[in-house]
Coordinates of C-alpha atoms in Angstrom, one line a residue:
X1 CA 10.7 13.5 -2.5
X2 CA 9.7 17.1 -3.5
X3 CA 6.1 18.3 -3.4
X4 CA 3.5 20.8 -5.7
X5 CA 0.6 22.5 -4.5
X6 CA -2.7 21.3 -5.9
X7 CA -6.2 22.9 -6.0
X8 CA -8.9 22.1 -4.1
X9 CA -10.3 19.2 -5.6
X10 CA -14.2 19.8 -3.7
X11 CA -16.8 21.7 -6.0
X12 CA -19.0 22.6 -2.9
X13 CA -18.1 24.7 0.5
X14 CA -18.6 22.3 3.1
X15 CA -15.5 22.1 5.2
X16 CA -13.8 19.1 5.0
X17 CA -10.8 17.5 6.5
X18 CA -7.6 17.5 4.9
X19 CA -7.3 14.0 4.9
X20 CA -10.7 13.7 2.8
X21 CA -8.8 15.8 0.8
X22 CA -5.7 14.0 0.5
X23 CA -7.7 10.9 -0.5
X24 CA -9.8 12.8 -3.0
X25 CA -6.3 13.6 -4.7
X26 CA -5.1 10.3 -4.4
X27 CA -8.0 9.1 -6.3
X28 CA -8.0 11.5 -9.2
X29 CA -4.4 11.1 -9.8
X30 CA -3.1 7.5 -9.0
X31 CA 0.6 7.6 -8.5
X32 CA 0.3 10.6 -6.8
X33 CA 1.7 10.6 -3.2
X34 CA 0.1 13.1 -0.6
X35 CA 1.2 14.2 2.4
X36 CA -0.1 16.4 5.3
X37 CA 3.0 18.3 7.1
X38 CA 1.9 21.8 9.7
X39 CA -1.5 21.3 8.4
X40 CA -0.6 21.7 5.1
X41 CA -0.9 19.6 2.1
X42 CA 2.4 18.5 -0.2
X43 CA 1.2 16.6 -3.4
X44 CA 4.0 14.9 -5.4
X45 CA 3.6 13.7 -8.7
X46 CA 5.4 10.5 -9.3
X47 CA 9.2 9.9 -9.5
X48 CA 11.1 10.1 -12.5
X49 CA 13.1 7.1 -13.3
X50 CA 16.7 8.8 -11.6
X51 CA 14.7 9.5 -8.7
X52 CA 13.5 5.5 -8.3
X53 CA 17.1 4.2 -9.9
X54 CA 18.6 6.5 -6.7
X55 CA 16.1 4.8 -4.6
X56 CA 16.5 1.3 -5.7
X57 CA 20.3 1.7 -5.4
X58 CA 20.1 3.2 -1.4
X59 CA 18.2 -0.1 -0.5
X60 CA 21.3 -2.7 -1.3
X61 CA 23.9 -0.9 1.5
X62 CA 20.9 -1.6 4.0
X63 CA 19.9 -4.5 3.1
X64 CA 23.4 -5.9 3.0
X65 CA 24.0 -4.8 6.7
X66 CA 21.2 -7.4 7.6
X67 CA 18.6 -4.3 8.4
X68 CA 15.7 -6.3 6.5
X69 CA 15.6 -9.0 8.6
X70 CA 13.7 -10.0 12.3
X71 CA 14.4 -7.5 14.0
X72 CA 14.1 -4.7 11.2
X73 CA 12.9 -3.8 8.0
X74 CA 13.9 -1.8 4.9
X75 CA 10.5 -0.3 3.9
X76 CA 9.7 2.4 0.9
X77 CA 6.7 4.6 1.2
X78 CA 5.0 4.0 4.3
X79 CA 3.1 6.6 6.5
X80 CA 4.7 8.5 9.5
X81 CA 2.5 10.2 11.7
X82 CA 3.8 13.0 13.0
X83 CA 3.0 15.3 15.8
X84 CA 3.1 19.5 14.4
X85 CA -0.9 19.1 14.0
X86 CA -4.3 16.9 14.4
X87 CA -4.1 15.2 10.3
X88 CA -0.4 15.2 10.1
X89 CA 1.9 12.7 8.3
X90 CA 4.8 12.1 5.8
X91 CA 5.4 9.3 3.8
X92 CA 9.0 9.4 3.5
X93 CA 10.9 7.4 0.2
X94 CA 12.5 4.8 2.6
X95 CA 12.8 3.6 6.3
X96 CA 14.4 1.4 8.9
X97 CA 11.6 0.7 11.1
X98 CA 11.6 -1.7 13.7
X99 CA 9.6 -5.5 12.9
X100 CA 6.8 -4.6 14.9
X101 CA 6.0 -1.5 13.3
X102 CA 2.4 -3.2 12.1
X103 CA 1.3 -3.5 16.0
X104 CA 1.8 0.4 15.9
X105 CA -0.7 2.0 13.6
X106 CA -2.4 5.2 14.5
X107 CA -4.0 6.3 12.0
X108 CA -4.8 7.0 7.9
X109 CA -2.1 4.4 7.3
X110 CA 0.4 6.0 9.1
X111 CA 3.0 4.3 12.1
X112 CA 3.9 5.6 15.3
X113 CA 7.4 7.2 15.2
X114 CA 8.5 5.9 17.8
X115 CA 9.4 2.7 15.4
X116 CA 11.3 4.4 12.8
X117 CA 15.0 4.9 13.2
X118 CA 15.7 6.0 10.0
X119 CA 13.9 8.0 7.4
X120 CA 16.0 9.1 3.5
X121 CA 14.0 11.2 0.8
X122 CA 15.5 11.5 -2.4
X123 CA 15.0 15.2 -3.4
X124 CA 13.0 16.0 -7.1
X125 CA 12.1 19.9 -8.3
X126 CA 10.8 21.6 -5.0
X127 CA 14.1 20.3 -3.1
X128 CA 12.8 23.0 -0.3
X129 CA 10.2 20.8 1.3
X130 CA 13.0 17.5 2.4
X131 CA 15.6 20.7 3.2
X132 CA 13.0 22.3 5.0
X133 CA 9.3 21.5 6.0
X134 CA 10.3 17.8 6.5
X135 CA 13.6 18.6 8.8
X136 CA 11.5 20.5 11.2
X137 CA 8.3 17.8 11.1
X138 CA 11.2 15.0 11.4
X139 CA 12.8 16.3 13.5
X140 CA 9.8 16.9 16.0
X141 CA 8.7 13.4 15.5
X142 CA 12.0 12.5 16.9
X143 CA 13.1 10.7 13.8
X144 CA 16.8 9.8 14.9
X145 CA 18.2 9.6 11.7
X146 CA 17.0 11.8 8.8
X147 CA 19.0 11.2 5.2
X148 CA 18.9 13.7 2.1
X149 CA 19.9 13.2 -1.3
X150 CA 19.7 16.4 -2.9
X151 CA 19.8 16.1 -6.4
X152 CA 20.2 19.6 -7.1
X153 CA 22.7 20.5 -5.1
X154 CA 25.2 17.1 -5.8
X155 CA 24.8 16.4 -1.8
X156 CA 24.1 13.9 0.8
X157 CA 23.1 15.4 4.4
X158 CA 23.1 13.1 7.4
X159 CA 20.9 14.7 9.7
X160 CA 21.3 13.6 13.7
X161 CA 20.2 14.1 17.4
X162 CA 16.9 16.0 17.0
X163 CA 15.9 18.8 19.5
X164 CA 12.5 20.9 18.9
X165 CA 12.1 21.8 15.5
X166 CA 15.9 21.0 14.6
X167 CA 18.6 18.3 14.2
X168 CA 21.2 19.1 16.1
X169 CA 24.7 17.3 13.9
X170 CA 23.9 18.0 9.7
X171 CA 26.7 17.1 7.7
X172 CA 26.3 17.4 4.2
X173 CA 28.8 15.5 2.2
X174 CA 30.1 15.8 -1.3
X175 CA 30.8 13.5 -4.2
X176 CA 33.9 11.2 -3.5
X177 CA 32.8 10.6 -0.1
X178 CA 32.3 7.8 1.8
X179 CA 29.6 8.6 5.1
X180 CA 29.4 6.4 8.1
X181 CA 25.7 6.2 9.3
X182 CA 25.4 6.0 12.6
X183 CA 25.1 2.6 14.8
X184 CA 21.7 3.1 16.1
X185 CA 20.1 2.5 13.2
X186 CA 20.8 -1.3 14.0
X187 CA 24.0 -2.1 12.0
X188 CA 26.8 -0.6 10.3
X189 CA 26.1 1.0 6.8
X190 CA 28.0 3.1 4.7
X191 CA 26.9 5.0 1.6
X192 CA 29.2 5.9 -1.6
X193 CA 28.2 9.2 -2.0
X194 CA 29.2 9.3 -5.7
X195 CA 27.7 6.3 -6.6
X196 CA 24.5 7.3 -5.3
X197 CA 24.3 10.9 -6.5
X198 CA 25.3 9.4 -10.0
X199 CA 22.7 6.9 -9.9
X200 CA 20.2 10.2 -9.3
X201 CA 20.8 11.4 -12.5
X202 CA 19.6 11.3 -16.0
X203 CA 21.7 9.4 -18.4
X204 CA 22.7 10.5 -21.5
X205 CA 20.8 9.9 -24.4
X206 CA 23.0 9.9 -27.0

């Protein structure tokens, strides 16, 4: 999901942290989702109905491979804490975490990495930030699997095997393909890239 930068929403000049401001923004603008990635806050408005139908439609494949079950779970918006700075987190559109994920809460609502196999963000306007800020903060978190649907750009990237900053395998794959995730993510899933970027879009009107 994409992000726009907000004001500060404190009248006075005592410093605060940017969690207090994070939850001063979540509570002037419900529906608003607020992230702190390299010590820097991403405010999202909410998704537009393409963006959700997208989102709703990647959850069947997953669920259908059995990955909402005992062992794992299919999850939408949940914290990640991440490690680039002291306050940082994502919450990413969907997850395969492992079952246990509640036993492994740091902080401000946000899990431990370490549970998260996968993470997918659907893009919206500022596409930049899941191409981007969140590759580098995922990818430094160790996420093993990061997805993209870029809405924009009609593509699905499969990001794998992260090392620093970086993933080291990004495949982006176009319409009329059919993409293999891999195995680790606890079962076999494929995604119809058509389908999916289709289902990201607005339909017609008329």
């Amino acid at each position: 999901m994409s992000a726009a930068a907000v004001e500060q929403p404190f009248d006075d000049d005592e410093p605060v942290s940017l969690t207090a401001i994070a939850d001063e923004i979540m509570e002037r603008h419900p529906g608003y989702r607020v992230e702190i990635i390299g010590g820097n806050l991403l405010v999202t408005p909410s998704p537009d109905v393409p963006h959700a139908r997208a989102l709703t439609g990647l959850m069947i494949p997953f669920i259908a491979a059995g990955l909402h079950g005992d062992e794992t779970e299919v999850l939408q918006g949940i914290g990640l804490w991440l490690p680039t700075d002291t306050e940082d987190y994502a919450i990413p559109d969907l997850a395969v975490v492992d079952a246990d994920i509640d036993d492994h809460l740091i902080e401000n609502n946000a899990y431990d990495p370490v549970c998260f196999r996968l993470v997918l963000e659907v893009t919206s306007k500022n596409w930049k930030n899941d191409m981007k800020t969140k590759v580098a903060a995922y990818a430094e978190a160790k996420i093993p699997v990061y997805v993209v649907v870029d809405r924009k750009h009609q593509r699905l990237h499969v990001l794998t095997d992260p090392v620093g900053d970086t993933y080291e395998n990004h495949r982006p794959h176009a319409p009329g393909e059919i993409v293999a995730l891999p195995d680790s993510i606890g079962a076999k899933v494929t995604l119809d890239v058509t389908e999916i970027l289709k289902a990201g879009q607005r339909k017609n009107s008329d």
